[in-house]
XYZ file of C-alpha atoms in Angstrom:
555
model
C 0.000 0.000 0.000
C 1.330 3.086 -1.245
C 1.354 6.244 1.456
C -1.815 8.110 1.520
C -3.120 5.779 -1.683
C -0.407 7.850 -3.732
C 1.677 5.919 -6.415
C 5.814 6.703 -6.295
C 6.846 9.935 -7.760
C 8.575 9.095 -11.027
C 12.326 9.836 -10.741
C 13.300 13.420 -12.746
C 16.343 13.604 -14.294
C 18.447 16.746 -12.961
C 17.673 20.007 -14.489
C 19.880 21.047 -17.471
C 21.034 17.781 -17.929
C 20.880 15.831 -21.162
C 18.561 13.835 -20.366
C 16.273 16.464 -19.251
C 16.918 18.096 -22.688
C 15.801 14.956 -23.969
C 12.641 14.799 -22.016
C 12.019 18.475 -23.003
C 12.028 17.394 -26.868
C 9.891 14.714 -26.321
C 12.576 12.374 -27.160
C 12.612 9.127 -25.146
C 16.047 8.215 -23.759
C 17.234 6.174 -20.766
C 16.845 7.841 -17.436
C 20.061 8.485 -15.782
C 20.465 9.632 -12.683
C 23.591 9.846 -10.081
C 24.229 7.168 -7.057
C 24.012 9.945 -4.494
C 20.359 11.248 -6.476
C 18.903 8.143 -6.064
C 20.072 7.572 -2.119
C 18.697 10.902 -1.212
C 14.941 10.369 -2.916
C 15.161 6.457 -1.428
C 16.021 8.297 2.095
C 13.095 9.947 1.604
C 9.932 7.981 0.726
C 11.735 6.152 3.698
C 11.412 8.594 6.102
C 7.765 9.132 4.597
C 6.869 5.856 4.941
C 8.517 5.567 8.364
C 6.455 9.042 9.542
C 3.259 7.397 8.200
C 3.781 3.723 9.850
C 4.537 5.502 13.403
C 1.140 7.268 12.703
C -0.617 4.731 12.056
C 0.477 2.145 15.194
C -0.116 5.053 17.313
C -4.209 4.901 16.317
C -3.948 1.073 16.238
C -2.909 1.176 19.660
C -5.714 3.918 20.684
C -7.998 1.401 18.820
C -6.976 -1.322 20.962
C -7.016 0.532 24.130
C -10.951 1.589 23.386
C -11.839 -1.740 22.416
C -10.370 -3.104 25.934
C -12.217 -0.153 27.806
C -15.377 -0.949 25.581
C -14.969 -4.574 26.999
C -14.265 -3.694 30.136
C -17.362 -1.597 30.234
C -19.637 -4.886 28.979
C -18.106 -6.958 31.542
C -18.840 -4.330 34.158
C -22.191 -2.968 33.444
C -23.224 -7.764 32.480
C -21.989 -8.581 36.287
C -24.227 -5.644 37.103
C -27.420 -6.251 36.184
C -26.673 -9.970 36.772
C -26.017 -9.171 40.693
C -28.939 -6.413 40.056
C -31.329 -9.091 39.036
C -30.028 -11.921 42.149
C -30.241 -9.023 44.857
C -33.900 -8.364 43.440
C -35.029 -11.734 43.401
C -33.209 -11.800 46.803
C -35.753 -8.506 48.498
C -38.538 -9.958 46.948
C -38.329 -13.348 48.494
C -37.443 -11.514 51.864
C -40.330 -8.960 51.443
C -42.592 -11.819 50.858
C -41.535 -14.000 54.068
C -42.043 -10.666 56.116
C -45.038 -10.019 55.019
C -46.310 -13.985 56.117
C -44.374 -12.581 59.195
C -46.039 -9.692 59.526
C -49.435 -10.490 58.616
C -49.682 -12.872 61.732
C -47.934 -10.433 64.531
C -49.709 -7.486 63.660
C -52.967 -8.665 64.927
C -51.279 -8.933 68.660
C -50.345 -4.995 68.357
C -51.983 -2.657 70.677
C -54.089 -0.574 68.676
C -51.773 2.701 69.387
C -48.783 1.290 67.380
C -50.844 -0.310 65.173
C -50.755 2.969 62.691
C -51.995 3.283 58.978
C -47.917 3.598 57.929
C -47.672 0.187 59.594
C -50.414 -1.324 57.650
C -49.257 0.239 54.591
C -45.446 -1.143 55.061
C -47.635 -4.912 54.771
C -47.040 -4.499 51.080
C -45.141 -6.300 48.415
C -42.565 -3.441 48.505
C -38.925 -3.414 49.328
C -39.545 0.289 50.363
C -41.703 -0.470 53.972
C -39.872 -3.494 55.012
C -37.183 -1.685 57.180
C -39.575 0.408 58.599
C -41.627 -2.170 59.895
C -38.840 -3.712 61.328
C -38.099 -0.670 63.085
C -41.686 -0.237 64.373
C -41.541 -3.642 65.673
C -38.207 -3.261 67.407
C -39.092 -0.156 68.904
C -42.647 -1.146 70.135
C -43.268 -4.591 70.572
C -41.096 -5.236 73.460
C -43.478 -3.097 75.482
C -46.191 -5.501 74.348
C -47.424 -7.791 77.101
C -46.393 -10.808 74.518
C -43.153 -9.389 73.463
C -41.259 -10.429 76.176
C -42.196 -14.351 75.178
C -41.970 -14.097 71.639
C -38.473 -12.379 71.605
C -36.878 -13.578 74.694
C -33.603 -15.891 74.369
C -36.082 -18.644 75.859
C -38.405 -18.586 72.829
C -35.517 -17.876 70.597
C -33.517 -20.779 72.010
C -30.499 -18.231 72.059
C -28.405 -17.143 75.082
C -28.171 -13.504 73.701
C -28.829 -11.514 70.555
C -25.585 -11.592 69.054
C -25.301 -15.563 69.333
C -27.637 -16.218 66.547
C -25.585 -14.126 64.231
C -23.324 -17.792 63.857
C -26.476 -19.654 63.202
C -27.303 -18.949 59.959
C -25.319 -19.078 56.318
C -23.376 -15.775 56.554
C -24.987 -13.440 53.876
C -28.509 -15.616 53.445
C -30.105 -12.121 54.540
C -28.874 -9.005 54.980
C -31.639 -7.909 58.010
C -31.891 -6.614 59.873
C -31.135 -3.000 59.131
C -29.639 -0.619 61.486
C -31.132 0.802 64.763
C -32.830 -2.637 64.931
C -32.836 -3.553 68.385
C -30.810 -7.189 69.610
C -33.760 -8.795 70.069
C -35.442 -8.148 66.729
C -31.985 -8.701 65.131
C -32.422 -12.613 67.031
C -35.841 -13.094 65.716
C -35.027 -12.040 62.308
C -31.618 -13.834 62.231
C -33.413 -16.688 63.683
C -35.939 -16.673 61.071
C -33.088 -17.077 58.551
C -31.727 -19.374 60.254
C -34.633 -21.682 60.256
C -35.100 -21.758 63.826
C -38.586 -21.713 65.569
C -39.287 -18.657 67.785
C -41.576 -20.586 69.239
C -42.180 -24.431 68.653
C -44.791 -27.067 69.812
C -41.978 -28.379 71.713
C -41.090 -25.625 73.581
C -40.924 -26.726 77.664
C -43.216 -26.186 80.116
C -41.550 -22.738 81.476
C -41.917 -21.101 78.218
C -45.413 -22.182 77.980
C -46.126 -21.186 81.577
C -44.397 -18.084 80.428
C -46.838 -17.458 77.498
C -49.944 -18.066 79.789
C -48.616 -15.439 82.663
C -48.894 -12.509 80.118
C -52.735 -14.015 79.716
C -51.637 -15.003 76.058
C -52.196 -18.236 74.499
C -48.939 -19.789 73.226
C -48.479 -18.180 69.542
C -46.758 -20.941 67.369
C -44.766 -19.566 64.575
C -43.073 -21.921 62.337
C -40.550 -19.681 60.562
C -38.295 -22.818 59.663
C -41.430 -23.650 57.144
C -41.460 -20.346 55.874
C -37.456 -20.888 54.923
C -36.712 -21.786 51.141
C -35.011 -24.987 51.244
C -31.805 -23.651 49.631
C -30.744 -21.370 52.655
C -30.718 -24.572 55.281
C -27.427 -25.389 55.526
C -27.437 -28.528 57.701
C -29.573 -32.034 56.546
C -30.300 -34.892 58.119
C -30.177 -38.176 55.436
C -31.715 -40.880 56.406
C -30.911 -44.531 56.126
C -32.666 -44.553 52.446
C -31.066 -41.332 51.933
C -34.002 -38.942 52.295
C -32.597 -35.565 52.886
C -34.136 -32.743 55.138
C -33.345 -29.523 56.678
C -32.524 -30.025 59.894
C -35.132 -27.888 62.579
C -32.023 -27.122 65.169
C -33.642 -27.805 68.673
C -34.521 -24.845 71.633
C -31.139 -25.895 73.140
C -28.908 -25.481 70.401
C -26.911 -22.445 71.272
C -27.762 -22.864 74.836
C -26.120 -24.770 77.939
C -22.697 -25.359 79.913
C -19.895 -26.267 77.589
C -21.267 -24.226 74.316
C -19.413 -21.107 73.727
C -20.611 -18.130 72.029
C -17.807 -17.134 70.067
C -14.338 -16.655 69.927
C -12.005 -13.951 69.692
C -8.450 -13.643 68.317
C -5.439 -13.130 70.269
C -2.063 -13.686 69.638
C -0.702 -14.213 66.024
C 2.116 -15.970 65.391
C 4.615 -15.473 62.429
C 6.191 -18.584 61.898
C 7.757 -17.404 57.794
C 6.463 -20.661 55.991
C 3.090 -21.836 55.569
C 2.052 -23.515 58.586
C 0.910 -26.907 58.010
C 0.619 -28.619 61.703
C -0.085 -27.326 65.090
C -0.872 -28.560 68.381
C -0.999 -26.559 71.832
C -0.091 -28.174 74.999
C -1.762 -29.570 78.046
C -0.643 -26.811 79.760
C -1.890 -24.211 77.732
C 1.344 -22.317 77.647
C 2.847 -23.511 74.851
C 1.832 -23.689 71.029
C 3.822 -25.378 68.534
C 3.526 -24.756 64.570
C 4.602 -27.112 61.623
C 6.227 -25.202 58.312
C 8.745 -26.536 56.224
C 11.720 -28.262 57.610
C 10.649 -27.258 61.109
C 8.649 -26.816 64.219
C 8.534 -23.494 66.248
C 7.942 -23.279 69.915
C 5.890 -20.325 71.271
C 5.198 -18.987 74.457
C 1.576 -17.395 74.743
C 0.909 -17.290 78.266
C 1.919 -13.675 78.001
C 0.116 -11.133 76.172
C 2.371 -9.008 73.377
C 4.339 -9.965 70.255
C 5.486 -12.709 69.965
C 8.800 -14.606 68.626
C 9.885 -18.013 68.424
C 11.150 -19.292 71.868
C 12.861 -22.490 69.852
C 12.934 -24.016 66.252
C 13.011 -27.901 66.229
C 14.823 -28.813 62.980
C 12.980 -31.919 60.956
C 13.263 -33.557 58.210
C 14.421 -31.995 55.498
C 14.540 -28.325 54.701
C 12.713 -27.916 52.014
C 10.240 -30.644 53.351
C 7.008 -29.967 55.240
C 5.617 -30.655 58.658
C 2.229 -32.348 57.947
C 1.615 -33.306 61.598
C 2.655 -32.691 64.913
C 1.944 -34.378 68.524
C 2.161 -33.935 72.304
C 2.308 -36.266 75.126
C 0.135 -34.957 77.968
C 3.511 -34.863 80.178
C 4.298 -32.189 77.468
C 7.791 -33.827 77.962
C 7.472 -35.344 73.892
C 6.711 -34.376 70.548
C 6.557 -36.243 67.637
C 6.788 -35.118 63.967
C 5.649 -36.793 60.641
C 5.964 -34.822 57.381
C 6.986 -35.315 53.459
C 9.541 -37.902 54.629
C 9.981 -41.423 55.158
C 11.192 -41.110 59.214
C 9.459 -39.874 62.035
C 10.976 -37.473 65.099
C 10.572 -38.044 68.462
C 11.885 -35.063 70.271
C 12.803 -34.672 74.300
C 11.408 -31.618 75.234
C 12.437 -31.536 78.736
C 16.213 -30.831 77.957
C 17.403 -27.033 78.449
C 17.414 -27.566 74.714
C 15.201 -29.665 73.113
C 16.961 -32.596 71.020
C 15.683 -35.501 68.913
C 16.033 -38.460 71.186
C 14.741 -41.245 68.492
C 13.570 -41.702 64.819
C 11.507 -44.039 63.270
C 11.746 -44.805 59.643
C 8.957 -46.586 57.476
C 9.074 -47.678 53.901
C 6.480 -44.742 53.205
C 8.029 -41.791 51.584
C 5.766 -39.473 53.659
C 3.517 -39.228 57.033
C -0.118 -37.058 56.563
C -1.650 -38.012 60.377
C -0.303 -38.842 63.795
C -2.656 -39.933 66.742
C -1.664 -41.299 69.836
C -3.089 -43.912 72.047
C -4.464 -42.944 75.387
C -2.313 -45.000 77.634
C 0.697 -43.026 75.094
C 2.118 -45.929 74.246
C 1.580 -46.333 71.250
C 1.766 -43.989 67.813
C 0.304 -44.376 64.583
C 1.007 -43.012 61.398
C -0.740 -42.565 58.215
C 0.943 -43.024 55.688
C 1.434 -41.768 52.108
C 0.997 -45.538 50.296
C -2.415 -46.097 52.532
C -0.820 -48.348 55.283
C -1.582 -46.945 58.913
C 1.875 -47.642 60.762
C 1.598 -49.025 64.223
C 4.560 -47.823 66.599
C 5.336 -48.825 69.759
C 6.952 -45.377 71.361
C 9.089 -47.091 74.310
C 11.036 -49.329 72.095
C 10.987 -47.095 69.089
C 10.218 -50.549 67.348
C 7.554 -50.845 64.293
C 4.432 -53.091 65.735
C 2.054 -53.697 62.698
C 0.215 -52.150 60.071
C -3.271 -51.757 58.981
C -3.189 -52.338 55.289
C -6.352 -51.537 52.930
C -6.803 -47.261 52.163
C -5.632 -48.104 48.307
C -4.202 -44.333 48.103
C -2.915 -42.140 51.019
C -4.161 -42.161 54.456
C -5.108 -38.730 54.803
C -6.527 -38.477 58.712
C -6.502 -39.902 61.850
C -8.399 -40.256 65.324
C -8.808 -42.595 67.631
C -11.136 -43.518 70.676
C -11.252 -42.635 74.384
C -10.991 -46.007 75.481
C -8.576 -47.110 72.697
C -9.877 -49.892 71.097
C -11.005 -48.554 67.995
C -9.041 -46.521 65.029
C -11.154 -44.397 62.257
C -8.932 -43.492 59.513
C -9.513 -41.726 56.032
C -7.974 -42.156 52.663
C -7.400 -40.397 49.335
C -9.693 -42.795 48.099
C -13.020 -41.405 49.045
C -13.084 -44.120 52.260
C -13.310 -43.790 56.050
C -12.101 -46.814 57.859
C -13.019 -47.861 61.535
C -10.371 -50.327 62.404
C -10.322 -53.016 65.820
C -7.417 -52.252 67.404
C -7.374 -55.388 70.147
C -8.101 -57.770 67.169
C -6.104 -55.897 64.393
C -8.554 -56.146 61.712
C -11.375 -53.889 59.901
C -14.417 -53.399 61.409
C -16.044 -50.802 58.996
C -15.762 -49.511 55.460
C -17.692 -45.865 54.688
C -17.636 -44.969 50.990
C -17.913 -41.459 49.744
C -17.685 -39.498 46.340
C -14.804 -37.512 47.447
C -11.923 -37.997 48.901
C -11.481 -37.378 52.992
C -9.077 -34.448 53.964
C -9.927 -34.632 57.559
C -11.766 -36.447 60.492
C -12.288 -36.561 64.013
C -13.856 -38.445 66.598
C -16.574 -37.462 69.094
C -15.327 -38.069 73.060
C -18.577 -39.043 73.723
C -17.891 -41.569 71.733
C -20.985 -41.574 69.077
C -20.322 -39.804 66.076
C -17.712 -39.265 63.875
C -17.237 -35.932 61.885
C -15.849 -36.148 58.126
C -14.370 -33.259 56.040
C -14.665 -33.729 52.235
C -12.579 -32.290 49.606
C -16.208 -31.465 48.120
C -16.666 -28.834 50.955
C -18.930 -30.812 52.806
C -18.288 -31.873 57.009
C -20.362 -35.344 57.059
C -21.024 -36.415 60.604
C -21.819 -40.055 60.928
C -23.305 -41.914 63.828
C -20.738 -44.924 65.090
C -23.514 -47.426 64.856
C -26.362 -46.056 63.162
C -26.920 -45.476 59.496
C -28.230 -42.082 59.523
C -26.024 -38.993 59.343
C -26.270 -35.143 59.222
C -24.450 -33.003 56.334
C -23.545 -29.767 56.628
C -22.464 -27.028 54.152
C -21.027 -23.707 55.071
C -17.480 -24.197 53.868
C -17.316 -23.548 50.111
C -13.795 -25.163 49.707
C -12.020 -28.569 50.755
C -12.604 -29.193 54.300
C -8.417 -29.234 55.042
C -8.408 -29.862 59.471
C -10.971 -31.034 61.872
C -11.057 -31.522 65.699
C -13.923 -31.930 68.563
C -13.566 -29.994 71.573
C -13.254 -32.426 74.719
C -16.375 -32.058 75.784
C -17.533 -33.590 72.961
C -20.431 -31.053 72.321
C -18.704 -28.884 69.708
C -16.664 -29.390 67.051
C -14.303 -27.184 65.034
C -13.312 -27.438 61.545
C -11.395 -25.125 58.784
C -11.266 -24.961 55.144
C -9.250 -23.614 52.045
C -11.659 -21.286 51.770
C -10.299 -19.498 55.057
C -13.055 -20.615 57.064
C -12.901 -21.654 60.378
C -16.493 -22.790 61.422
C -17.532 -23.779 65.107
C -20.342 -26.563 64.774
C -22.990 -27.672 67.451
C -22.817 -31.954 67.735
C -24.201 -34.015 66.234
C -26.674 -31.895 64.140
C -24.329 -29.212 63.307
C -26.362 -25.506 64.143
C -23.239 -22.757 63.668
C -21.969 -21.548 66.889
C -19.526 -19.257 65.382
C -17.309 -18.370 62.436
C -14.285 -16.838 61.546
C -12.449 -16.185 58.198
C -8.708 -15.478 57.699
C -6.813 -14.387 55.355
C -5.695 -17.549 53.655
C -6.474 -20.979 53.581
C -6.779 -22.576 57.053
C -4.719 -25.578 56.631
C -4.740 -27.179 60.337
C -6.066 -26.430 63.827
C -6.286 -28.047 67.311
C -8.135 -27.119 70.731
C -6.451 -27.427 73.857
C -7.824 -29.778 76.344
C -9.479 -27.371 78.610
C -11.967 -26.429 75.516
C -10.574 -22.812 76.392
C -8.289 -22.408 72.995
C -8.861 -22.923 69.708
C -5.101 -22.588 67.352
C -4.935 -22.431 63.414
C -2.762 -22.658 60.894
C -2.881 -21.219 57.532
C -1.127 -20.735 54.105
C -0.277 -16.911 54.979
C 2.653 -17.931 56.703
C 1.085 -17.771 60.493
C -0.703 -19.092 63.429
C -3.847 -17.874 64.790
C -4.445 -18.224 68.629
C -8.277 -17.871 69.614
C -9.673 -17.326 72.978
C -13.095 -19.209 73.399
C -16.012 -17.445 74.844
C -18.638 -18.765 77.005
């Protein structure tokens, strides 16, 4: 393509030159012109051409940046009226339930608060709905029934801000602000799924309910609940699946915190794979690569690593990490073939044994009650017996057919649950040395733990799903609030709560067996292990942004 659509300039010979006589006369001769003419009009069409090809990449590049913005723009304005038309459908569904709501409470108003705006706001309109809610928070607790309807009692809550655990974070967004705590419980309990008030409700609350010289009102708000925001099922035998309606006492009683709050961090430099917090409560200690750190929390401030146990190899990770109850021993299991037993009661501690298996790495460590005895998961799917005072390999449990991901075992010690890379849970006879159960699942097991009490064992899928079985029983409950693998698992000693943490950087507090939220807390990165200390008072995690968590539980 020519510059500017214009054909090449035919070459002139020089003025006064013979052949510009000739060209003057009409007379055709050969065109002659000198080596240094023809460089200089070849230097420039080249610098024309050159001026014209800068030109024109500069407006191919503005073309290029408008047709990004222009994209950019679609993308933008699509996601908008896609999360437009989700938050709509979201309001109306609300606006609907409140209005079932509202229809049936209004009729228990005193006629004083019962005012034409409130009877307009029982419209299908987004544009009343906070207002009611702010006419009942401000007015029905003076009502003679309010006190039953919205009292902790009725709501099966200890206090207002419990319930905000017991519902899928972000199912609704009420209430607004300036609603009172106990509105907030009722309408977090109603998204929740929980009765305010139930058939089942005990004799005090019913008692209660006829002191105020008001029959017992019986709202089921769990039936009012699509079935998509329930986030915990019971499955039957025949696997029939419902939404679980979480009982008056699920939030309630000794032994069930409310929440927990953060308080120490802990920069241990490499993703943090293991922990485990001692008897003693003093002392936390985190896996990363190639080694263990020692920390001192019984002192509030910064902290620092008060020792760094070197294992395996350096570039190899901790995968798990256990005390004795003496505190006195630690043993370590990671991506290697040998296990650590370290002395901790030294001035410095120092490995005082290793035990090597044919495995090329260790996922799980558990040890026996009586701590005699350690066993090891292992990378081929063998479960590695070890007998701790001679250092000396007992026996293995042979039958995961890919890595043994998890471990627990039972209070009295006769029984091992184990789960695999390949989708199984194992229960395993530990007097007899043989298999005693075989669970299948679609998905392979990340973590597990078993229930003190010593009926029901909790499973965490690399589907996202915590499964919680029943020891002898074939039903089950499923829970989903983690929207990643399930990655660490572990009941609290009590055996009424259990805790468990996810790649999506979840950790979720659950209510056993049938799994109501007690509380939840997301980090900052995946949450890759955790452990409670044996007074229930701690909770410790571990996560992929290079630290350790240290939680305070509250009661």
């Amino acid at each position: 393509m020519f510059p500017q659509n214009r054909p090449p300039a035919p070459l002139q010979p020089p003025p006064g030159s013979s052949a510009s006589a000739a060209a003057a006369s009409g007379t055709p001769q050969a065109l002659k012109l000198t080596y240094p003419e023809t460089l200089d009009r070849i230097k420039e069409e080249f610098q024309f051409l050159q001026t014209q090809y800068h030109s024109l990449k500069m407006e191919c590049e503005k073309l290029a940046t408008e047709k990004t913005e222009i994209q950019r723009h679609y993308v933008m304005y699509y996601e908008m009226s896609y999360g437009l038309n989700i938050e709509m459908h979201k309001q109306t569904e609300i606006a609907k339930r409140l209005n079932v709501i509202c229809a049936q409470l209004i009729p228990f108003l005193s006629q004083e608060v019962r005012s034409p705006e409130d009877r307009r706001a029982c419209t299908h309109t987004h544009t009343h709905t906070n207002l009611l809610l702010y006419r009942f928070s401000h007015n029905l607790i003076f009502l003679p029934l309010s006190p039953f309807l919205f009292s902790p009692l009725a709501l099966g809550l200890r206090n207002p801000l419990a319930v905000q655990g017991a519902y899928p974070p972000g199912t609704f967004g009420l209430p607004p602000p300036g609603v009172n705590g106990e509105l907030a419980g009722a309408a977090a309990a109603y998204g929740a799924g929980l009765h305010l008030v139930s058939p089942q409700m005990n004799g005090s609350a019913a008692a209660a309910a006829a002191g105020y010289g008001r029959s017992p009102v019986l709202y089921f708000f769990s039936s009012l609940l699509p079935l998509s925001s329930a986030y915990s099922f019971h499955v039957s035998a025949d696997g029939q699946m419902q939404p679980v309606p979480f009982p008056p006492d699920a939030l309630l009683g000794p032994g069930i915190p409310r929440h927990a709050r953060q308080i120490h961090t802990l920069n241990h430099g490499e993703v943090v794979c293991a922990v485990t917090i001692s008897t003693s409560t003093r002392h936390v200690y985190t896996g990363g690569k190639g080694c263990v750190k020692v920390w001192d929390i019984s002192q509030p401030g910064s902290k620092s690593a008060m020792a760094q146990l070197d294992c395996l190899n350096r570039d190899n990770y901790i995968r798990s990490c256990k005390l004795l109850p003496d505190g006195r021993t630690l043993i370590v299991g990671g991506e290697a073939s040998t296990l650590s037993i370290w002395d901790l009661a030294t001035p410095t501690p120092r490995i005082k044994a290793e035990l090597t298996s044919s495995a090329p790495a260790c996922y799980a460590l558990a040890i026996s009650p009586d701590n005699k005895v350690c066993f090891s998961c292992c990378s081929d799917g063998n479960i590695v017996v070890w007998d701790l005072h001679n250092q000396t390999l007992v026996r293995q449990f042979q039958g995961h057919t890919d890595g043994a991901s998890c471990i627990d075992i039972s209070n009295d010690g006769t029984k091992l649950w184990t789960g695999g890379l390949d989708n199984t849970v194992r229960c395993w006879d530990l007097r007899e040395g043989r298999q005693l159960q075989q669970h299948d699942f679609t998905s392979q097991i990340f973590s597990l733990g078993y229930c003190p009490t010593g009926e029901w064992l909790a499973v965490g899928m690399e589907s996202s799903n915590v499964e919680v079985l029943h020891v002898s029983k074939p039903d089950k409950y499923q829970l989903h609030l983690h929207e990643s693998c399930v990655l660490s698992l572990k009941f609290a000693y009590c055996g009424k709560w259990f805790v468990s943490t996810g790649k999506d950087n979840l950790l979720n507090a659950w209510r056993t067996p049938y799994g109501s939220s007690i509380f939840q807390s997301k980090e900052s990165s995946s949450v890759l292990s955790c452990d409670i200390s044996p007074d229930d008072q701690f909770i410790v995690t571990g996560s992929g942004d290079k630290k350790a968590t240290v939680y305070e539980v509250i009661y």
